[in-house]
Each structure stands twice: as structure tokens, then as C-alpha cells.
PDB file of C-alpha atoms and ligand atoms in Angstrom:
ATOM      1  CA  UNK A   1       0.588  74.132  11.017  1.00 60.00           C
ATOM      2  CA  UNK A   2       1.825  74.978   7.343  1.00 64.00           C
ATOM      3  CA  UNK A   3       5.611  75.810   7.196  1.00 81.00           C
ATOM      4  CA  UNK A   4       6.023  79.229   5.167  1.00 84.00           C
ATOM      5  CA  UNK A   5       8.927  80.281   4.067  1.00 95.00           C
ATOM      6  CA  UNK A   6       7.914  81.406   0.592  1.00 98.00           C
ATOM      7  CA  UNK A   7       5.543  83.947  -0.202  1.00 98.00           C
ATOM      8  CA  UNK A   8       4.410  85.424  -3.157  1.00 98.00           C
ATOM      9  CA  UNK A   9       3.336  88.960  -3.807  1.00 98.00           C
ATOM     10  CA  UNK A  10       0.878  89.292  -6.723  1.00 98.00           C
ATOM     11  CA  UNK A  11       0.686  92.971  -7.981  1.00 98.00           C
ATOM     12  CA  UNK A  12       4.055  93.320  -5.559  1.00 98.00           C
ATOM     13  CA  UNK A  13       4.995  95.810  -7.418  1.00 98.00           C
ATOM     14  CA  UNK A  14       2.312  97.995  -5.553  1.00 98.00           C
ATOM     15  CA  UNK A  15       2.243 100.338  -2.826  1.00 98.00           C
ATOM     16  CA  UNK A  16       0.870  97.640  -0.216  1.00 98.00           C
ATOM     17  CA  UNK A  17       2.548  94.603  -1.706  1.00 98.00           C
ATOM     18  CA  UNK A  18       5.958  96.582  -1.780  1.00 98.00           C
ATOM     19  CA  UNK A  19       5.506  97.094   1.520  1.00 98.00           C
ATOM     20  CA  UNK A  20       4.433  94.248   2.795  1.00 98.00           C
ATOM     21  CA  UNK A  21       6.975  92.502   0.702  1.00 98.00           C
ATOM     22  CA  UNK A  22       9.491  94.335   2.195  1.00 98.00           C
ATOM     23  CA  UNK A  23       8.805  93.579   5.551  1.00 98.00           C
ATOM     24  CA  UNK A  24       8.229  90.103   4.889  1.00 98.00           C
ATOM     25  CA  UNK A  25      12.173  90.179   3.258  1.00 98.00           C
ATOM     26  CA  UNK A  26      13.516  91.782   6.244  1.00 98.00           C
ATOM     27  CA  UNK A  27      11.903  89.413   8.681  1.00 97.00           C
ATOM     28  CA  UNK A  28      13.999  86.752   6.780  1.00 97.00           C
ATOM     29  CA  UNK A  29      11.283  85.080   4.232  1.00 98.00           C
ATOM     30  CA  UNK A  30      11.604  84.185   0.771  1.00 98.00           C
ATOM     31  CA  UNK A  31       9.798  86.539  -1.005  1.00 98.00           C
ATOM     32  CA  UNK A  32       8.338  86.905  -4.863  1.00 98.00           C
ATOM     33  CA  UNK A  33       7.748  89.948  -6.220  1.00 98.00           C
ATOM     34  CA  UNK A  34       4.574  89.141  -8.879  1.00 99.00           C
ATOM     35  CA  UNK A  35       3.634  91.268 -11.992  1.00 98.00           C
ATOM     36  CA  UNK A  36       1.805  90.900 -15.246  1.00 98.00           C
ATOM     37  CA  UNK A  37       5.562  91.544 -16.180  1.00 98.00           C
ATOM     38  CA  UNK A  38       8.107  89.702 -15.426  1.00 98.00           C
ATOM     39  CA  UNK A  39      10.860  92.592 -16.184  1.00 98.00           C
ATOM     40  CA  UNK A  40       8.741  94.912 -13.939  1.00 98.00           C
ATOM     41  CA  UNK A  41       8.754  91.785 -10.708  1.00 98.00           C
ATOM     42  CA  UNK A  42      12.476  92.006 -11.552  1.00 98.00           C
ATOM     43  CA  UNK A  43      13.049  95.304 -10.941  1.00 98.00           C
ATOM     44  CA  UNK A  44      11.050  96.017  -8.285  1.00 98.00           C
ATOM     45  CA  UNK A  45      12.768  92.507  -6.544  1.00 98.00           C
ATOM     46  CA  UNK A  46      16.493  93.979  -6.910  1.00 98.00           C
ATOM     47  CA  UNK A  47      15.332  97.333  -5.407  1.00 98.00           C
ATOM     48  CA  UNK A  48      13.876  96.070  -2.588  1.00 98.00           C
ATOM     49  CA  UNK A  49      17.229  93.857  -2.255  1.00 98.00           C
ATOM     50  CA  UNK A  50      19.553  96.805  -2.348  1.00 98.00           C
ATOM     51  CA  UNK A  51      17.162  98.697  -0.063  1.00 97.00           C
ATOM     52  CA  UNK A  52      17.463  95.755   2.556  1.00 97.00           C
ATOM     53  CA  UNK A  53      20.977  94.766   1.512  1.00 98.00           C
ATOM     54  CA  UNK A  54      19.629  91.494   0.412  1.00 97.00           C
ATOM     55  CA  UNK A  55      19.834  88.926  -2.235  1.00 97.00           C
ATOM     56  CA  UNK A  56      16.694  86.559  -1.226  1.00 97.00           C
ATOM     57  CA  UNK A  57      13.727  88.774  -2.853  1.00 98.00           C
ATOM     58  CA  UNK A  58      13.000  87.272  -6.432  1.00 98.00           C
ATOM     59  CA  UNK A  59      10.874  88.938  -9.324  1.00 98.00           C
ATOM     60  CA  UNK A  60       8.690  86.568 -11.640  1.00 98.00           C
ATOM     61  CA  UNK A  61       5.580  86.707 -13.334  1.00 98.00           C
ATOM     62  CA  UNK A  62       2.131  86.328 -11.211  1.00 98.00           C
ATOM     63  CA  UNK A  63       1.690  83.235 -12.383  1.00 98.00           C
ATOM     64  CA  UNK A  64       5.162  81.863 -11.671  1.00 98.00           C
ATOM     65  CA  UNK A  65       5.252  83.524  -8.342  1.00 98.00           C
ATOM     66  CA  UNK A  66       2.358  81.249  -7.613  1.00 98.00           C
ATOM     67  CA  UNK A  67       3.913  78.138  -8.302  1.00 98.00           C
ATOM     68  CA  UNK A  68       7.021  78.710  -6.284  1.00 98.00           C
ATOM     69  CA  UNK A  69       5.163  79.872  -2.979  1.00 98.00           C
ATOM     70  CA  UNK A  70       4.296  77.960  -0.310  1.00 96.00           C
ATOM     71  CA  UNK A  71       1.474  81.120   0.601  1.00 98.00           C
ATOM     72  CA  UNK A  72       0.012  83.909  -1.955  1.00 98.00           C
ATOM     73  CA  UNK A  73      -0.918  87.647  -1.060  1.00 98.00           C
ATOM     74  CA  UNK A  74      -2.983  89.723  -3.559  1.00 99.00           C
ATOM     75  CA  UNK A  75      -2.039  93.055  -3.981  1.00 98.00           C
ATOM     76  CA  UNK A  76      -3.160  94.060  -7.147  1.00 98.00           C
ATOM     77  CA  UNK A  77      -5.464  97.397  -8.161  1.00 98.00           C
ATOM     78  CA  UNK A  78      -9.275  96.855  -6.317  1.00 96.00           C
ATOM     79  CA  UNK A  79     -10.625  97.217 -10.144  1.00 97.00           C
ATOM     80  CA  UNK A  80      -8.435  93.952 -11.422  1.00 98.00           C
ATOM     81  CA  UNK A  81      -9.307  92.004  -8.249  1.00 98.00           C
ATOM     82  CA  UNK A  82     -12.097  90.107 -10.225  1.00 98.00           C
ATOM     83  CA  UNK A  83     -10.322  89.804 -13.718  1.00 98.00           C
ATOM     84  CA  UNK A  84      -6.493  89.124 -11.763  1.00 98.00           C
ATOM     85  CA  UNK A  85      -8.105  85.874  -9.575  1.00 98.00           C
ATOM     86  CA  UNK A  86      -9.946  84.804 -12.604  1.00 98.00           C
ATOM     87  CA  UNK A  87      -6.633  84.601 -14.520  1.00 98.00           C
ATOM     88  CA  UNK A  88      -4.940  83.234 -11.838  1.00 98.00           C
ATOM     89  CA  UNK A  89      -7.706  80.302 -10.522  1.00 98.00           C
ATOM     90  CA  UNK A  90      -6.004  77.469 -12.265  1.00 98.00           C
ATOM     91  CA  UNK A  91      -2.549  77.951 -10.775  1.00 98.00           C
ATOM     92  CA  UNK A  92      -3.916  78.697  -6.984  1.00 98.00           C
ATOM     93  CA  UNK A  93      -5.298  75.678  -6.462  1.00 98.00           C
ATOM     94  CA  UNK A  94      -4.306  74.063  -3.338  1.00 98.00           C
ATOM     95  CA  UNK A  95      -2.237  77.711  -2.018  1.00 98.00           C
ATOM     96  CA  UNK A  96      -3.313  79.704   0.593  1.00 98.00           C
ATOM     97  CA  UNK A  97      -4.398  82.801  -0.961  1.00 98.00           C
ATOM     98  CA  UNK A  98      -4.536  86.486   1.450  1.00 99.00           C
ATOM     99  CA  UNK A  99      -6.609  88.981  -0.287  1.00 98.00           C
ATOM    100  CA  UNK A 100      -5.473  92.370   1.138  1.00 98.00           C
ATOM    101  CA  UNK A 101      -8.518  94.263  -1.308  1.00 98.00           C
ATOM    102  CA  UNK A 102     -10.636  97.524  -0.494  1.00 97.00           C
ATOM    103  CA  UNK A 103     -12.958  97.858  -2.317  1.00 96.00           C
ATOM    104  CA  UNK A 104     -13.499 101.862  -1.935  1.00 92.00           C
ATOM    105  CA  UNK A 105     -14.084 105.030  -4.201  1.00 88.00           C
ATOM    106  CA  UNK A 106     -12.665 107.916  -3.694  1.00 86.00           C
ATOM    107  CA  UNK A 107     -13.213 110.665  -3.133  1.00 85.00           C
ATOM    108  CA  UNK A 108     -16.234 109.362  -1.366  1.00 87.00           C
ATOM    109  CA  UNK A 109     -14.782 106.813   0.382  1.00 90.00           C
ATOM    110  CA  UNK A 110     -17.668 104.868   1.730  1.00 93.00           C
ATOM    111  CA  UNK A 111     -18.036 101.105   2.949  1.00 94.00           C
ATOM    112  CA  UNK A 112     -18.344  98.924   0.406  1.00 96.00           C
ATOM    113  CA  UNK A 113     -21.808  96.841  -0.335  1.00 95.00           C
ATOM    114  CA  UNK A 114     -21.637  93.044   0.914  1.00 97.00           C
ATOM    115  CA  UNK A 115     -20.337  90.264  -0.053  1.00 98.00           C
ATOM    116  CA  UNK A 116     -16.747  90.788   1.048  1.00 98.00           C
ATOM    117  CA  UNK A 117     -13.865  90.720  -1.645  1.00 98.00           C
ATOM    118  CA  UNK A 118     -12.724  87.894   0.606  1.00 98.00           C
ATOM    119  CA  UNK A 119     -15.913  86.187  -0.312  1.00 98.00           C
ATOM    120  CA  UNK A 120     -15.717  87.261  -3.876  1.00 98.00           C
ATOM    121  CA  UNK A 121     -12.691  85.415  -4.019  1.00 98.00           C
ATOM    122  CA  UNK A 122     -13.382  82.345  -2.520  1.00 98.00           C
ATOM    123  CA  UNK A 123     -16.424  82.530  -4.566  1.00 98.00           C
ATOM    124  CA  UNK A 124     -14.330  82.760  -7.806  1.00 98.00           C
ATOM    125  CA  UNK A 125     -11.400  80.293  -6.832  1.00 98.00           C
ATOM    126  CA  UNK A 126     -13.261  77.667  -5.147  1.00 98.00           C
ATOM    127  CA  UNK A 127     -12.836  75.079  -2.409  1.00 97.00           C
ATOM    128  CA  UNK A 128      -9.471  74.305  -3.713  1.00 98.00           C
ATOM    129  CA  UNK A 129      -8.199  77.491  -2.484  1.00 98.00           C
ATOM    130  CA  UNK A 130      -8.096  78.632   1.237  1.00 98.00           C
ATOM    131  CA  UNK A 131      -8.732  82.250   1.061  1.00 99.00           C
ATOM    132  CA  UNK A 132      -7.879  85.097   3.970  1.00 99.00           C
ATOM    133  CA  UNK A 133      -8.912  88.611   4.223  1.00 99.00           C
ATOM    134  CA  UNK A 134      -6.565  90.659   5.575  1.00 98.00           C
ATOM    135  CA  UNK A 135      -4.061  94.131   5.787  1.00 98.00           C
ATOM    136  CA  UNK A 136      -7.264  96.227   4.286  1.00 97.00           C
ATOM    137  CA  UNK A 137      -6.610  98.560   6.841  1.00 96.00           C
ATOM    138  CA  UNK A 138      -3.030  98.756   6.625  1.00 96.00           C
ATOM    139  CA  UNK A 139      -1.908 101.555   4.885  1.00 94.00           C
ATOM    140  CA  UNK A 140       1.246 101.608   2.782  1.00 95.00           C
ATOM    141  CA  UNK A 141       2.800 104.063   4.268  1.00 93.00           C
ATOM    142  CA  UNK A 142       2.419 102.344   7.715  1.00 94.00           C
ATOM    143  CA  UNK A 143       4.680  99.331   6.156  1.00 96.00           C
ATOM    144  CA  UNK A 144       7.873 101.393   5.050  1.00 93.00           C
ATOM    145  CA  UNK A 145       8.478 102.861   8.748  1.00 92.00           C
ATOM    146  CA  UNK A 146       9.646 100.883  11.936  1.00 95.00           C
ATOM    147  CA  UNK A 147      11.313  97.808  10.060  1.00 96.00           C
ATOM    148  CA  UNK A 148      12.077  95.139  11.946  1.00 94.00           C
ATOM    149  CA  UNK A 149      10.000  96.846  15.129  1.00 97.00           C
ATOM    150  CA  UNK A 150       6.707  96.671  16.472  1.00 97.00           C
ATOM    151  CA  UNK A 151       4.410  98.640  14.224  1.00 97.00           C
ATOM    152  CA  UNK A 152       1.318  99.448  17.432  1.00 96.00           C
ATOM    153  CA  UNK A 153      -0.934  98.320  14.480  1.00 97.00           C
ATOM    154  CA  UNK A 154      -3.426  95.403  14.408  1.00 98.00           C
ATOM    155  CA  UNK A 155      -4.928  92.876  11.645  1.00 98.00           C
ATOM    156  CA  UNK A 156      -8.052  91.606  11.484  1.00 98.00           C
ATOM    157  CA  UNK A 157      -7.973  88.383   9.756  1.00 98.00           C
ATOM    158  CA  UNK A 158     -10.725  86.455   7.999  1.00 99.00           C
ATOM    159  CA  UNK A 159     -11.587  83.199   6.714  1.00 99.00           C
ATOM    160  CA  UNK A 160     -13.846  80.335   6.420  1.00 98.00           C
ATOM    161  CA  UNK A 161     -10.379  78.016   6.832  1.00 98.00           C
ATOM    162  CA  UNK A 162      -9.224  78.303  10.980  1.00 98.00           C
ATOM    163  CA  UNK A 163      -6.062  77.094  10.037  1.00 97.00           C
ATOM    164  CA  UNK A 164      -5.042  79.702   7.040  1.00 98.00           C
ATOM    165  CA  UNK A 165      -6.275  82.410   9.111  1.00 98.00           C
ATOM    166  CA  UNK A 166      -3.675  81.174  11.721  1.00 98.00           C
ATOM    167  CA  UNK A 167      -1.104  80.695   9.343  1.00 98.00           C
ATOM    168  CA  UNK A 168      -1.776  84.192   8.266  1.00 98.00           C
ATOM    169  CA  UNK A 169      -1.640  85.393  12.256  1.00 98.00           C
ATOM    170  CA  UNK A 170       1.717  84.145  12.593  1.00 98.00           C
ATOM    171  CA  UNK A 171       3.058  85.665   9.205  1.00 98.00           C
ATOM    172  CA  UNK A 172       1.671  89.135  10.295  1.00 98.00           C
ATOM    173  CA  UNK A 173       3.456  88.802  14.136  1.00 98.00           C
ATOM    174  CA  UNK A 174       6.639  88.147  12.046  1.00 98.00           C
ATOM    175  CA  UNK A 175       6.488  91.895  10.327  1.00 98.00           C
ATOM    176  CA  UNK A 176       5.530  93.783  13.543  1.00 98.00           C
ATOM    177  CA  UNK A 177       1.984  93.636  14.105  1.00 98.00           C
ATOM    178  CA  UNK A 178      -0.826  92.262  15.912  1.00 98.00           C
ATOM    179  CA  UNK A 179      -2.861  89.494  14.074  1.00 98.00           C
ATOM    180  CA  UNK A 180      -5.910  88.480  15.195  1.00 98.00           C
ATOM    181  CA  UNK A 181      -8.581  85.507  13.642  1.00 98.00           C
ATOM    182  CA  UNK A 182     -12.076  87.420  13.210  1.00 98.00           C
ATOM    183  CA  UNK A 183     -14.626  84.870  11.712  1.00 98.00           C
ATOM    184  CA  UNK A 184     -15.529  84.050   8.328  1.00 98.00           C
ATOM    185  CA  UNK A 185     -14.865  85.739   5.406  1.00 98.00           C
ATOM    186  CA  UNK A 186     -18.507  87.482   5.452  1.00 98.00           C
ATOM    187  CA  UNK A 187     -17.032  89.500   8.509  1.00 98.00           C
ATOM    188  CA  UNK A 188     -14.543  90.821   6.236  1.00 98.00           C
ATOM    189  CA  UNK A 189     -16.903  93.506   4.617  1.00 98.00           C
ATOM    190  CA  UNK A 190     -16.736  95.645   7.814  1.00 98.00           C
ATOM    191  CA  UNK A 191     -12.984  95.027   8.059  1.00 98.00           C
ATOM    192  CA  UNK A 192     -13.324  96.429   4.787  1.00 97.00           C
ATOM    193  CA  UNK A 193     -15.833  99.253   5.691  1.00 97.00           C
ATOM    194  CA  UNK A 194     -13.325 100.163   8.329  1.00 97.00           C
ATOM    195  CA  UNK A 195     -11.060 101.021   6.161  1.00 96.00           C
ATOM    196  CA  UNK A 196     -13.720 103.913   4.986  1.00 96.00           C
ATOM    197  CA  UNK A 197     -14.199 105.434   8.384  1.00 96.00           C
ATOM    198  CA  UNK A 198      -9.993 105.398   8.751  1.00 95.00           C
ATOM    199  CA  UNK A 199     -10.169 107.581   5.398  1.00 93.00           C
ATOM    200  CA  UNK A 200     -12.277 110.294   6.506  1.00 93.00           C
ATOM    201  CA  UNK A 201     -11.047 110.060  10.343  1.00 94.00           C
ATOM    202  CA  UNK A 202      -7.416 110.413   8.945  1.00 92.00           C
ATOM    203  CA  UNK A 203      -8.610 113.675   6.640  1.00 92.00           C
ATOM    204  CA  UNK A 204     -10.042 115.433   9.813  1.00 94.00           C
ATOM    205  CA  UNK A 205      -7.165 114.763  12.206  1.00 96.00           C
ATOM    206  CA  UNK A 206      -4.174 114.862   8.904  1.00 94.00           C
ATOM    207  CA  UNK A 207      -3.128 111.696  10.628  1.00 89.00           C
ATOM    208  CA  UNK A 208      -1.859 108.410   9.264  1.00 86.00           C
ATOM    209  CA  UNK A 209      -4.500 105.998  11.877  1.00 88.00           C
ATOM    210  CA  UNK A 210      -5.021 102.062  11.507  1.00 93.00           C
ATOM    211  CA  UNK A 211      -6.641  99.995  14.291  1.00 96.00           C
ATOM    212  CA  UNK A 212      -5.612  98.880  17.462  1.00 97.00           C
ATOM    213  CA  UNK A 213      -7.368  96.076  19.388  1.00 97.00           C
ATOM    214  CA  UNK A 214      -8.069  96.226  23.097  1.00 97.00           C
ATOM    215  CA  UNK A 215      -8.902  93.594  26.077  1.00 95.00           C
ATOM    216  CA  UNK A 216      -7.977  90.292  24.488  1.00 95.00           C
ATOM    217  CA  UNK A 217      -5.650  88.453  25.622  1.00 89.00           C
ATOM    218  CA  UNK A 218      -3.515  85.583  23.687  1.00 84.00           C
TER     219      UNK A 218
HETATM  220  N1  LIG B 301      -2.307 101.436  -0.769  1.00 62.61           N
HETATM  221  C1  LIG B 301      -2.728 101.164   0.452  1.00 62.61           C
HETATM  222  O1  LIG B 301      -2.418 101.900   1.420  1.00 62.61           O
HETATM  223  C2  LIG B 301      -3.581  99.949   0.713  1.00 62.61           C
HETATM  224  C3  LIG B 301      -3.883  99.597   2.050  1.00 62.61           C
HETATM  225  C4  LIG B 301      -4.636  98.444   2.299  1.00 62.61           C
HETATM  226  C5  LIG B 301      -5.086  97.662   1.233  1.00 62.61           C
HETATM  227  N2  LIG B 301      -4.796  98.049  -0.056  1.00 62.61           N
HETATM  228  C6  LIG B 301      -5.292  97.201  -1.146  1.00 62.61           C
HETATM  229  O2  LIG B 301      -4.165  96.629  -1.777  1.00 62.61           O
HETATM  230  C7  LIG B 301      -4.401  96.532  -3.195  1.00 62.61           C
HETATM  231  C8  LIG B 301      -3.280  97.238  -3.923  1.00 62.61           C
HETATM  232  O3  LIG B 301      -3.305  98.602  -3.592  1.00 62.61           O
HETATM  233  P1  LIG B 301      -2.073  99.536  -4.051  1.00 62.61           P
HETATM  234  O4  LIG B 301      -2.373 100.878  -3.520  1.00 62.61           O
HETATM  235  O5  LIG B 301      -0.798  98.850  -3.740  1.00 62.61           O
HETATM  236  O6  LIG B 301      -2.303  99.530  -5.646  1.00 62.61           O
HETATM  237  P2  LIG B 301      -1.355 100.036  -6.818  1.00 62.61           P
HETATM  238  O7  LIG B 301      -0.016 100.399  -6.281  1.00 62.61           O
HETATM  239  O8  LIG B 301      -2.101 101.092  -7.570  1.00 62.61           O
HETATM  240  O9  LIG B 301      -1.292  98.756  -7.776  1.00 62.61           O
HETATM  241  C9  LIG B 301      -0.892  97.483  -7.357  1.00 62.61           C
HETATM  242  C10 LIG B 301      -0.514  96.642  -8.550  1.00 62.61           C
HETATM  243  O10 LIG B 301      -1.684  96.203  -9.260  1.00 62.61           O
HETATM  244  C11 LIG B 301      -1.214  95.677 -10.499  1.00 62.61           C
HETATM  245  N3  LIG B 301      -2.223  95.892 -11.538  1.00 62.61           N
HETATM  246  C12 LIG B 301      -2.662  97.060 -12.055  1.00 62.61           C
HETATM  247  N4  LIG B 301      -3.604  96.848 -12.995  1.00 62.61           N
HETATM  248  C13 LIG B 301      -3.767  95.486 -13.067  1.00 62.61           C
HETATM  249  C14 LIG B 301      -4.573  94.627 -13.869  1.00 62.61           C
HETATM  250  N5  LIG B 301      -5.433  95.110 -14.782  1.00 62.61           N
HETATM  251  N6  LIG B 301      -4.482  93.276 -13.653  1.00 62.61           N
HETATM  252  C15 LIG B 301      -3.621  92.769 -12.735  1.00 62.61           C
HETATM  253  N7  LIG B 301      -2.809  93.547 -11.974  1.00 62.61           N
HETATM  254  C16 LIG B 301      -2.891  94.880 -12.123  1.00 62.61           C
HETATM  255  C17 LIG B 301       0.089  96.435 -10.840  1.00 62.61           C
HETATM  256  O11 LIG B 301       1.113  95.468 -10.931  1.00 62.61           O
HETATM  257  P3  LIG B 301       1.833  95.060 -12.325  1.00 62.61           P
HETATM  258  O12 LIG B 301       1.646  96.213 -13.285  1.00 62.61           O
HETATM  259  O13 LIG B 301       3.238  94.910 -11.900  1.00 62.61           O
HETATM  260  O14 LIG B 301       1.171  93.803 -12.764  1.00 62.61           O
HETATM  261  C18 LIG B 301       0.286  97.338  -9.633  1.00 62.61           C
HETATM  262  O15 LIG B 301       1.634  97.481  -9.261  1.00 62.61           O
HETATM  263  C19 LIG B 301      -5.773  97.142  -3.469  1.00 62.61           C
HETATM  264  O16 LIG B 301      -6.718  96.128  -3.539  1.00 62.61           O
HETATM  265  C20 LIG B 301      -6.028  97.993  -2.251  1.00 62.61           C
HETATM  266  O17 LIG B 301      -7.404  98.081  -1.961  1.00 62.61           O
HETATM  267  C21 LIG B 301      -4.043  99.148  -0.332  1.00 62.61           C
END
């Protein structure tokens, strides 16, 4: 299994990749903070280190955050998720790449249309890249409370690559939640769609919900 100890946030600087970012930093990984600007990754690095009384969390440029990380996560804005992996295809060759997209309107907030943005990324990237599709229905909010405890939220994780989806379990056990592999990154779409149903259910009942999965045992 692929040792992680570095992982880069692209579009860190985020709601989710803050978050996640966070979380990851607390749990004791290495993590990059990626922007389109590097003064932005900096700043948004050092506040996460004073929030976490830290000194490990490093800001660079997306690009840069790439080549020092031994895993990527994309976080940035659903309408640069096409134009941010484009710029970015060169330098991910080889990584592990999780894709963490929605792709949902609101105020309508339905499911999205097939193929997956998991798929649209591998599509764009290439074999060279092992991409994942995952946290879509992990909202940011959900990521600032509870550090360092058990969340009661799972992951459903996607990918044509076995092994980068269980790389990806493992990293999402480490922040407090459940991770589990759930096929290929076609299955991804109604991970994604999910995330539309949460969005109305959590209007009607002013709640905060994610997803919780029952009856497996690992
Ligand atoms: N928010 C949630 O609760 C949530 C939950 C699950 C999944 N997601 C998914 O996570 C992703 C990020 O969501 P978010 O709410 O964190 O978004 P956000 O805070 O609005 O933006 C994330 C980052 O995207 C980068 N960005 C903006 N325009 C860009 C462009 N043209 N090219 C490249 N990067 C650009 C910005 O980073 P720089 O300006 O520093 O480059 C920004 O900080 C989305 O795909 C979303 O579907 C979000």
C-alpha cells in the first residue's frame, strides 16, 4: 500500500479543502495548502497552523503543491473543475488524484447528468493518473466540528484503481470517518446525486445530514 504522508489541497483555500485540510493537519499529515496564488496558499497555511497550534501545514501554488505530495485532493469551484485539471494534467501524472466535485445548481439542486466528475477527470488526465471520487457529500461545515473525534459520517469512495480507493479509505479513517470502496468511478454520479437529495432533505428538516452506512461489516 502507498505510504502518505503528504497531501496536497488544490483550491485549499476553500470551504471543503480548508476543512479537510485541517483535519488532515490535526491527524498529524503533511499538508499543502494549493491556490492559483501562492500568497493566498500562504495565508490560508499559517491560519490553519495557528488554529491547530502547528507549524507542518505549508502554502504553495497548485502546481507546486502537486509536486511535493505523495496524494492530491481537488477542491476547487465545480465550474473550474474542467479548466483547473486541464491546467494541472502535466504535473499529476503518476499522483493519486481525489476529486471531492458536485456538480449541482442551486437553487435547484438536482442530480447531476452522467458521466461522473470522477469520470470527467480520469477522462481528462488519463491513465497516468489514478483518480478517486470522494467527500461529495461531506459538507464543510461537518469538517470544522469534532476534531480529532469520530465524525458518525461515512464516504463513499470511487475508482476504477482498487488500490487508490484504499489508499483513500485509510486517509478518510484517519480524520474521523467511515470510508468505504464503492465501484468504479461511473458509480460516482449517484454519490454525486446524493448529495442533491441531502440539499433539499437538509432544507425541510434545517439540519446539517450526510450519510451513514449500515450492515457491513469490515
Ligand atoms: N462546500 C461544501 O460543503 C462541499 C461539500 C462537498 C463537496 N464540495 C465540492 O468541493 C469543491 C469546492 O467547494 P467549496 O465550497 O470549497 O468552493 P469554494 O470555497 O467556493 O472555492 C474553492 C476554491 O476554488 C478555487 N477557485 C475558484 N475559481 C477557480 C478557478 N477559476 N480555477 C481554479 N481554482 C479556482 C479558489 O482557490 P484559489 O482562489 O485559492 O485558487 C477557491 O478557494 C466543489 O467542487 C464542491 O462541489 C463542497
Amino acid at each position: 500500500m502507498t505510504e502518505i504522508k503528504k497531501i496536497a489541497i488544490l483550491g485549499g483555500t476553500g470551504k471543503e479543502g480548508t476543512g479537510l485540510g485541517m483535519r488532515w493537519a490535526h491527524a498529524g499529515y503533511d499538508v499543502i495548502i494549493g491556490s492559483r496564488q501562492l500568497e493566498k496558499a500562504q495565508k490560508a497555511a499559517l491560519s490553519l497552523n495557528e488554529k491547530l497550534e502547528l507549524d507542518t501545514v505549508i502554502g504553495l501554488e497548485n502546481s507546486d503543491a502537486v509536486k511535493a505530495a505523495d496524494i492530491c485532493i481537488l477542491t476547487v469551484v465545480q465550474a473550474a473543475h474542467e479548466s483547473a485539471l486541464a491546467d494541472l494534467k502535466d504535473v499529476l501524472q503518476g499522483k493519486i488524484l481525489v476529486d471531492a466535485t458536485v456538480r449541482i445548481e442551486f437553487p435547484k439542486a438536482e442530480p447531476p447528468k452522467p458521466p461522473s466528475a470522477g469520470r470527467i477527470a480520469q477522462d481528462i488526465l488519463g491513465e497516468g493518473v489514478k483518480v478517486v471520487a470522494a467527500f461529495q457529500n461531506i459538507p464543510a461545515k461537518a469538517l470544522g466540528k469534532k476534531l480529532g473525534r469520530d465524525l458518525g459520517i461515512d464516504v463513499m469512495i470511487c475508482s476504477d484503481d482498487i488500490e487508490a480507493a484504499e489508499v483513500t479509505v485509510d486517509l478518510t479513517e484517519a480524520i474521523g470517518m467511515g470510508g468505504y470502496y464503492a465501484g468504479d468511478l461511473d458509480n460516482a454520479n449517484v454519490v454525486e446525486g446524493l448529495t442533491a437529495l441531502l440539499v433539499r432533505m437538509n432544507k425541510h428538516y434545517k439540519g446539517n445530514g450526510s450519510i451513514r452506512i449500515a450492515g457491513i461489516k469490515k
